[in-house]
Short mmCIF file of C-alpha atoms in Angstrom, two decimals:
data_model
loop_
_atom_site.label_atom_id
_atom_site.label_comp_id
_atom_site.label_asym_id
_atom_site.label_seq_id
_atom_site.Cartn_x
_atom_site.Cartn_y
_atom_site.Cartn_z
CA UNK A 1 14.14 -9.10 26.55
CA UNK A 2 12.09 -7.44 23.88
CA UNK A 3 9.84 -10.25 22.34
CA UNK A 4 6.89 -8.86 25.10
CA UNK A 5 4.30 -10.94 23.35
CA UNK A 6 4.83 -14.68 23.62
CA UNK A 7 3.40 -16.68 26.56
CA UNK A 8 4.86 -20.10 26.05
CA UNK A 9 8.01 -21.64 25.39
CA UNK A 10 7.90 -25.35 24.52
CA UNK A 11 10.85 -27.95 23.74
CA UNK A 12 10.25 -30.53 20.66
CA UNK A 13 10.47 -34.11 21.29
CA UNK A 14 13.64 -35.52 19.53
CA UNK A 15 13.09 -36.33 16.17
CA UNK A 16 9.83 -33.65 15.84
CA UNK A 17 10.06 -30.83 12.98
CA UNK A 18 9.93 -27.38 13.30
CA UNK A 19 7.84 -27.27 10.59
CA UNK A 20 5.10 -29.27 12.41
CA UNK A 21 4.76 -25.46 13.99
CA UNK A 22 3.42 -22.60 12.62
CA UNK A 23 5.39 -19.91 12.61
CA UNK A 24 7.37 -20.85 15.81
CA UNK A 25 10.62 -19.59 16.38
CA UNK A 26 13.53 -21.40 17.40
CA UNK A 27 15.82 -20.98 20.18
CA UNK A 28 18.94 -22.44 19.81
CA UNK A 29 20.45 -21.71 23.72
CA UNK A 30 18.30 -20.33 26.53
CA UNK A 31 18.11 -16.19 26.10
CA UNK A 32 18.62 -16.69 22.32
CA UNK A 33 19.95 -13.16 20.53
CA UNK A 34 18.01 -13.89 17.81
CA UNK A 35 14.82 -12.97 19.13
CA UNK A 36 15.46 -10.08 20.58
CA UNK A 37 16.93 -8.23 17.56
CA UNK A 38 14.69 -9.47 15.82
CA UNK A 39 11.96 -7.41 18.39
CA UNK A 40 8.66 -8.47 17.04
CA UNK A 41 5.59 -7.17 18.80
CA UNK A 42 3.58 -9.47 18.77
CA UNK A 43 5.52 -12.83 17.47
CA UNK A 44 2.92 -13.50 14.06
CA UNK A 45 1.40 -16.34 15.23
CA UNK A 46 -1.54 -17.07 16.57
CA UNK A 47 -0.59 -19.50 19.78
CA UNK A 48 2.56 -17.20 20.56
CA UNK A 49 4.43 -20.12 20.59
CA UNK A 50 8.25 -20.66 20.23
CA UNK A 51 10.32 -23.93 19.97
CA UNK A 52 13.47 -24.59 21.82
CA UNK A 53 15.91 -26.12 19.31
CA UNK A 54 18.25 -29.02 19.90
CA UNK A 55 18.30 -32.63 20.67
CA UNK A 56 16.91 -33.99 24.39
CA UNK A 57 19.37 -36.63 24.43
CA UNK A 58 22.69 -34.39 24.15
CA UNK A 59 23.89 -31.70 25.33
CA UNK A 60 24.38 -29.58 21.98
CA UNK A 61 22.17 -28.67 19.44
CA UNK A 62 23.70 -27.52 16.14
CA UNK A 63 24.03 -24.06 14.62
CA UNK A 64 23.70 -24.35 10.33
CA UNK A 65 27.61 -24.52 10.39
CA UNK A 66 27.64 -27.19 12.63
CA UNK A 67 29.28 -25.67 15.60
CA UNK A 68 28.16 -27.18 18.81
CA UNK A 69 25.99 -24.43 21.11
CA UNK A 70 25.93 -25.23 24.85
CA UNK A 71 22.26 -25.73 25.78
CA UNK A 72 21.25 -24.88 29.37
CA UNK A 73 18.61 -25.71 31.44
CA UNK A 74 17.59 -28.75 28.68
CA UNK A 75 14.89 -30.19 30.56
CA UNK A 76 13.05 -26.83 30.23
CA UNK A 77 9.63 -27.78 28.36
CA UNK A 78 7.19 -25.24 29.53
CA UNK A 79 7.44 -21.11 30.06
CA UNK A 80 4.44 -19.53 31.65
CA UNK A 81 3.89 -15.53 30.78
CA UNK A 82 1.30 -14.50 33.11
CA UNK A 83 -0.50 -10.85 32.94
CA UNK A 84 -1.17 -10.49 36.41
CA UNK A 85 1.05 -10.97 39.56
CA UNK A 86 -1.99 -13.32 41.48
CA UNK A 87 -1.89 -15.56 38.40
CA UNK A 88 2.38 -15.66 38.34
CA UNK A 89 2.10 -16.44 42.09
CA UNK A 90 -0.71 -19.31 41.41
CA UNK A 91 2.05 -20.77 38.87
CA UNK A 92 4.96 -20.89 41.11
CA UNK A 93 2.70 -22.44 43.75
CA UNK A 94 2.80 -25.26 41.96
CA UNK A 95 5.85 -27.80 42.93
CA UNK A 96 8.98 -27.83 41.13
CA UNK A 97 8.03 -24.16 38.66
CA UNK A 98 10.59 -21.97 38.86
CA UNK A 99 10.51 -17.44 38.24
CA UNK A 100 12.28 -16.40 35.57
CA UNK A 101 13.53 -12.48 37.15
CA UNK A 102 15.11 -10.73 34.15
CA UNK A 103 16.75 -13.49 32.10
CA UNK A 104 17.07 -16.24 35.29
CA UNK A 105 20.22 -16.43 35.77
CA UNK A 106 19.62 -17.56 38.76
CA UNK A 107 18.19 -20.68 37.60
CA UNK A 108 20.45 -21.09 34.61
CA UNK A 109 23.89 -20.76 36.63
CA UNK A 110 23.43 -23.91 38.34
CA UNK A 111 22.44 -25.73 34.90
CA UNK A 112 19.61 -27.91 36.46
CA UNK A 113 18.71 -30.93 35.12
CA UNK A 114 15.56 -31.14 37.29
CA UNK A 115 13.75 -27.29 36.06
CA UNK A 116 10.81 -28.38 33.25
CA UNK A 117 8.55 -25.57 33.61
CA UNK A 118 9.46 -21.58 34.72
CA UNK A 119 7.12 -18.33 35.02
CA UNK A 120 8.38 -15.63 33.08
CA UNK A 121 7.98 -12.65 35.15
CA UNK A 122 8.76 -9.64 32.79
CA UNK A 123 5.26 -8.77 31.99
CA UNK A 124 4.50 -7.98 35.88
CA UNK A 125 7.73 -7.11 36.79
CA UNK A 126 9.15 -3.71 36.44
CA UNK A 127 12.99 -2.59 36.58
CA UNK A 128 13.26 0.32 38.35
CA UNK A 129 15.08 1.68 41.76
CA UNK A 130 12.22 4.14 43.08
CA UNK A 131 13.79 7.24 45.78
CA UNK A 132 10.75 9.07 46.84
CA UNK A 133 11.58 12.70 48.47
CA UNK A 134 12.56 11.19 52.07
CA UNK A 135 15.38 9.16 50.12
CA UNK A 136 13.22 6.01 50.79
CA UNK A 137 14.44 3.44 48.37
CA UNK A 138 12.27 0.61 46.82
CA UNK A 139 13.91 -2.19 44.35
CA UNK A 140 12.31 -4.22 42.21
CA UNK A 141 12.81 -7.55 41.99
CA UNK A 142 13.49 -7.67 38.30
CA UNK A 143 15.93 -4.62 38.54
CA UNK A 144 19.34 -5.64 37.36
CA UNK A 145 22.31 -5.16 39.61
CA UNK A 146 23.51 -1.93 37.31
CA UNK A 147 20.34 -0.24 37.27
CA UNK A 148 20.89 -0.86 41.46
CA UNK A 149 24.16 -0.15 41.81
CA UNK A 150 23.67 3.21 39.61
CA UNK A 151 20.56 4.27 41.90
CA UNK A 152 22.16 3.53 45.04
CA UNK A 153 25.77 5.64 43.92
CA UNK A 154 23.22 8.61 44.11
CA UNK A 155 22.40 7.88 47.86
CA UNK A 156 25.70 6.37 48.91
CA UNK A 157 28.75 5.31 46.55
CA UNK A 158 30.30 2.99 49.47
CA UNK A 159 27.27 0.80 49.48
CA UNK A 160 27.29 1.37 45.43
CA UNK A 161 30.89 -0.16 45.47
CA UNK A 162 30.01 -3.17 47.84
CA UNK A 163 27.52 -4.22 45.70
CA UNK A 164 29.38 -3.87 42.91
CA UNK A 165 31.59 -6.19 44.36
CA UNK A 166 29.34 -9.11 43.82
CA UNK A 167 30.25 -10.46 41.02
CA UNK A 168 32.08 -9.60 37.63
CA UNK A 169 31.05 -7.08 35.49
CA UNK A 170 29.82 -9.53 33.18
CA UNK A 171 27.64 -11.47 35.68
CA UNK A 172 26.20 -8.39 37.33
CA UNK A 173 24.83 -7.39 33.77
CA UNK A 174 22.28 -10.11 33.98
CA UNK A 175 21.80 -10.89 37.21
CA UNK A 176 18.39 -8.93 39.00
CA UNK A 177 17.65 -8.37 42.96
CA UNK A 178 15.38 -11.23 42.46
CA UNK A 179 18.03 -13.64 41.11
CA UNK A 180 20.59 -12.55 43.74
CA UNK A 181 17.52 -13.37 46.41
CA UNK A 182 16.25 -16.86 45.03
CA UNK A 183 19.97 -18.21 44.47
CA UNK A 184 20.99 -16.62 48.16
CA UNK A 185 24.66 -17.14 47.95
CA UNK A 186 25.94 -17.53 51.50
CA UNK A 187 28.88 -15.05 50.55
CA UNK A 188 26.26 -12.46 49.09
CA UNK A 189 27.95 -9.26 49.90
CA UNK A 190 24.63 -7.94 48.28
CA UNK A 191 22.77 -9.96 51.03
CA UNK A 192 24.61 -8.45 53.27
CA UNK A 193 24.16 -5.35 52.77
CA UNK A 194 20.40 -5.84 52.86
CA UNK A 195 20.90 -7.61 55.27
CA UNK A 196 22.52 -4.59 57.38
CA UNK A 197 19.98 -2.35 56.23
CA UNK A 198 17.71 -4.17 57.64
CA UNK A 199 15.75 -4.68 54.18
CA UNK A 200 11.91 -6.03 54.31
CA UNK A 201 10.86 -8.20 50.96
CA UNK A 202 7.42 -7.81 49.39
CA UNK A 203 6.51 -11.26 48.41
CA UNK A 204 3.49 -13.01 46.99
CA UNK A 205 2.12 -16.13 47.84
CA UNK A 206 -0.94 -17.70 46.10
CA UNK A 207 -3.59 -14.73 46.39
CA UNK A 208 -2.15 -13.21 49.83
CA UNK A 209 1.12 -10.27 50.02
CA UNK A 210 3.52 -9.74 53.09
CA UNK A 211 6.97 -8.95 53.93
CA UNK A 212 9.07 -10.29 55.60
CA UNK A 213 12.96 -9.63 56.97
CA UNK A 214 16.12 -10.93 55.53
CA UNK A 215 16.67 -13.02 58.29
CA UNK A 216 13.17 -14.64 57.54
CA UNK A 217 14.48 -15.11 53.85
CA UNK A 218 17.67 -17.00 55.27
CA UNK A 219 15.41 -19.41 57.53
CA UNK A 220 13.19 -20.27 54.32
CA UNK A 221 14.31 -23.96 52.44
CA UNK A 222 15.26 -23.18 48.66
CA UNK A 223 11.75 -24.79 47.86
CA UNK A 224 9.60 -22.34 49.99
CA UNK A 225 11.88 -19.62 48.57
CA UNK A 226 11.34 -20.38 45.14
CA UNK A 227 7.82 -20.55 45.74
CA UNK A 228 7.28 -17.07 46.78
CA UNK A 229 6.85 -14.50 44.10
CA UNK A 230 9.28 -11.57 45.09
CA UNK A 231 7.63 -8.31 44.36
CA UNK A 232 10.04 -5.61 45.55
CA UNK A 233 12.78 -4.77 48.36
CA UNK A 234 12.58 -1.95 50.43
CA UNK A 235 14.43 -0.47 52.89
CA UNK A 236 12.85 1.99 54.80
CA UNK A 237 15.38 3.82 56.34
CA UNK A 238 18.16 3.95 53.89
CA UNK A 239 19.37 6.51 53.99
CA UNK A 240 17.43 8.82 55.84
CA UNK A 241 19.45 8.44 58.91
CA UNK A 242 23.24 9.46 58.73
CA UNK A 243 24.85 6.52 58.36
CA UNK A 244 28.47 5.11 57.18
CA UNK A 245 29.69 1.85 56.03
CA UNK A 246 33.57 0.42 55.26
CA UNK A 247 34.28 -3.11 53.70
CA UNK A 248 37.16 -5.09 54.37
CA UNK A 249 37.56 -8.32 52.52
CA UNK A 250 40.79 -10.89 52.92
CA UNK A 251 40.62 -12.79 49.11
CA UNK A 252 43.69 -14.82 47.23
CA UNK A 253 44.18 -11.70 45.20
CA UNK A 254 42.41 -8.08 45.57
CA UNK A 255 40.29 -8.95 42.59
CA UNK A 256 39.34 -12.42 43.69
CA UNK A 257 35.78 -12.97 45.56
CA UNK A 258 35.79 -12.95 49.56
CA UNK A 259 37.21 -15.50 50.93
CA UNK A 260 36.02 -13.73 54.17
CA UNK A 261 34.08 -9.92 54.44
CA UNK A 262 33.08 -7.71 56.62
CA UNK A 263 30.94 -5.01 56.00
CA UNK A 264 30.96 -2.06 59.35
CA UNK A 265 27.63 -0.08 59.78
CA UNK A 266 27.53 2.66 62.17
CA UNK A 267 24.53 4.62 62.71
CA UNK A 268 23.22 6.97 65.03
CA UNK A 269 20.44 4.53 66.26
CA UNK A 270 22.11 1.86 67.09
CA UNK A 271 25.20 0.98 68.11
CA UNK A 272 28.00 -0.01 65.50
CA UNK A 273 28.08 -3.66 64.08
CA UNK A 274 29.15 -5.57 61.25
CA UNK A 275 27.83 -7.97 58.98
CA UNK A 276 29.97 -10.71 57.66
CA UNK A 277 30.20 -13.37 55.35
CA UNK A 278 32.60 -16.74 54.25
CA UNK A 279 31.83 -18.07 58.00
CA UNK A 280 28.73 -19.61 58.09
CA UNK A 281 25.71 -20.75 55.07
CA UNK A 282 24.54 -16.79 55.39
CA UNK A 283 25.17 -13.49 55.82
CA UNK A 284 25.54 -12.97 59.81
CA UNK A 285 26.15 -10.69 62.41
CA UNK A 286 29.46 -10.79 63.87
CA UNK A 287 29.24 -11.59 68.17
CA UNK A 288 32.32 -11.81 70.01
CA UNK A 289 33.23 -15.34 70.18
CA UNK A 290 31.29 -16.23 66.76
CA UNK A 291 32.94 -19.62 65.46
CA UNK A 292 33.15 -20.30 61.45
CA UNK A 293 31.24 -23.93 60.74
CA UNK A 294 32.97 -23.09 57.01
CA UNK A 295 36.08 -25.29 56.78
CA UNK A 296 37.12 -25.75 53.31
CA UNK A 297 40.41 -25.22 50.62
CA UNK A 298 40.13 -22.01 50.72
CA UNK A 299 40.32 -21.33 54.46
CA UNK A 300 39.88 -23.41 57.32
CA UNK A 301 37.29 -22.98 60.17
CA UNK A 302 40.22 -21.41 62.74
CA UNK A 303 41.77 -19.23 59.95
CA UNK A 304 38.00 -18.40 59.06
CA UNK A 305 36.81 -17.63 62.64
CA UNK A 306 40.24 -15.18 63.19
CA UNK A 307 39.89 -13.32 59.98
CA UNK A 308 36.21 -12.27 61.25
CA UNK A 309 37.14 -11.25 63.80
CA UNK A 310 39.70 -8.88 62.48
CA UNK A 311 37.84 -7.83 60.06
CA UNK A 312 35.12 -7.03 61.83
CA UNK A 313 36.81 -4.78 64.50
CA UNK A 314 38.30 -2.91 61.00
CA UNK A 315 35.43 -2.16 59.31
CA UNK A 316 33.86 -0.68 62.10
CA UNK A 317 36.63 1.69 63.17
CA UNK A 318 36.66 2.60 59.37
CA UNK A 319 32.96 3.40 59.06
CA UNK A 320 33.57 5.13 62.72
CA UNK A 321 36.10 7.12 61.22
CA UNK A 322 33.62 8.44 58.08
CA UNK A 323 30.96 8.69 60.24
CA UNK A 324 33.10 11.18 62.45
CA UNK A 325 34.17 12.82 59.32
#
């Protein structure tokens, strides 16, 4: 996003003029092109202010030619651009104000009805992977998926692949760690291997900062987790210790998503395990005996509950076998 300089996004009433604005500019669909190409620093107004084009009744607005243009998110009427992180924490206190990492996808995948105002978070943000000399690793929350995966490929190129294996190459473009985090996708193979890694989160909340574990993420309600401020991942240990991972995966086709995974860690601290996903609402640890609650088209519980256990054993002897190597 290059437009750095606005701090307020507003959405017209039906029937208002653009004119009615100075020199506002419009956005026709949420993460308009126009504006970034355009790239001016600051926007020449004095209120920074842009409009969001299109109708509040429908679910189009119209382009000059009169195509029809998809409009997401069209309740939006508000986007906050705060300077500090204590100030973009005090806004997503608030109830029902939603962060904005990168472009939020996060927010605009599920095509909410119910989000009216967001925090953009790009002006206290960064989007870097930092590897200090020990090889400890630090993401931050608004670094996209590629800028992760290409970090991580220095340190590792098995965990590179699994995440890689999140999502399409056109959906990992725009999603960040933060989006991946605040949506948490109970098949996350991301998750999971952050989950593995035994990941802490940097969080804000109001004026205060803590971590806390993945596990603690998991437990949190979608409302308390959109209400923290995620600052930046970091996983202490990665990958100072030797370590090996393998990923098996059992999908309708090999380029289809999971229908069940398991990822196999083996380190010499601990004793092998895997993490697995497509059984339960989360990311979990496979146990002997561990029973799917996921019953659906795709697979049902028993067929669910079998395949992790497979799995499982798999991955493990595979990231054995590397280990050993």
């Amino acid at each position: 996003w290059c437009v750095e300089q606005y701090t307020t996004v507003t959405r017209p009433r039906k029937g208002q003029l653009f004119t009615t604005f100075n020199d506002c500019y419009p956005i026709i669909q949420f993460g308009a092109a126009i504006l970034p190409r355009l790239d001016k620093k600051p926007l020449p107004t004095a209120h920074k202010r842009m409009t969001i084009a299109g109708k509040i009744s429908v679910k189009y607005a119209q382009f000059d030619n009169g195509v029809p243009i998809f409009v997401m998110l069209i309740n939006l009427q508000t986007i906050y651009k705060p300077l500090t992180l204590p100030e973009a924490a005090e806004h997503l206190m608030r109830p029902g104000v939603y962060p904005l990492y990168g472009s939020g996808a996060s927010i605009i995948r599920p095509n909410s009805r119910d989000i009216i105002e967001a925090v953009d978070l790009s002006g206290v943000l960064d989007s870097e992977v930092t590897i200090d000399k020990s090889a400890y690793i630090a993401i931050s929350a608004g670094a996209l998926l590629p800028t992760v995966i290409a970090a991580v490929r220095k340190l590792s190129p098995d965990v590179a692949a699994i995440i890689e294996a999140e999502a399409p190459e056109s959906t990992r473009n725009v999603l960040t760690v933060g989006d991946v985090l605040l949506e948490c996708n109970p098949n996350s193979l991301s998750l999971a291997v952050l989950y593995g890694l035994e990941a802490e989160i940097a969080v804000f909340a109001g004026n205060s900062s803590y971590t806390v574990d993945v596990e603690t993420w998991f437990n949190r309600t979608p409302d308390q987790r959109r209400s923290l401020l995620i600052d930046e991942i970091e996983c202490p240990w990665f990958p100072k210790s030797n370590f090996a991972v393998a990923f098996e995966k059992v999908s309708r086709t090999p380029a289809d998503a999971p229908i069940v995974a398991a990822i196999g860690f083996v380190t010499p601290d601990s004793d092998p395990f895997a993490i697995v996903v497509g059984v339960a609402d989360r990311p979990v640890h496979y146990r002997v005996g561990l029973q799917s609650s996921v019953n659906d088209y795709k697979g049902s519980a028993e067929y669910r509950t079998q395949m992790a256990k497979v799995l499982s054993e798999r991955a493990i002897s595979r990231a054995t076998q590397v280990a050993q190597a």
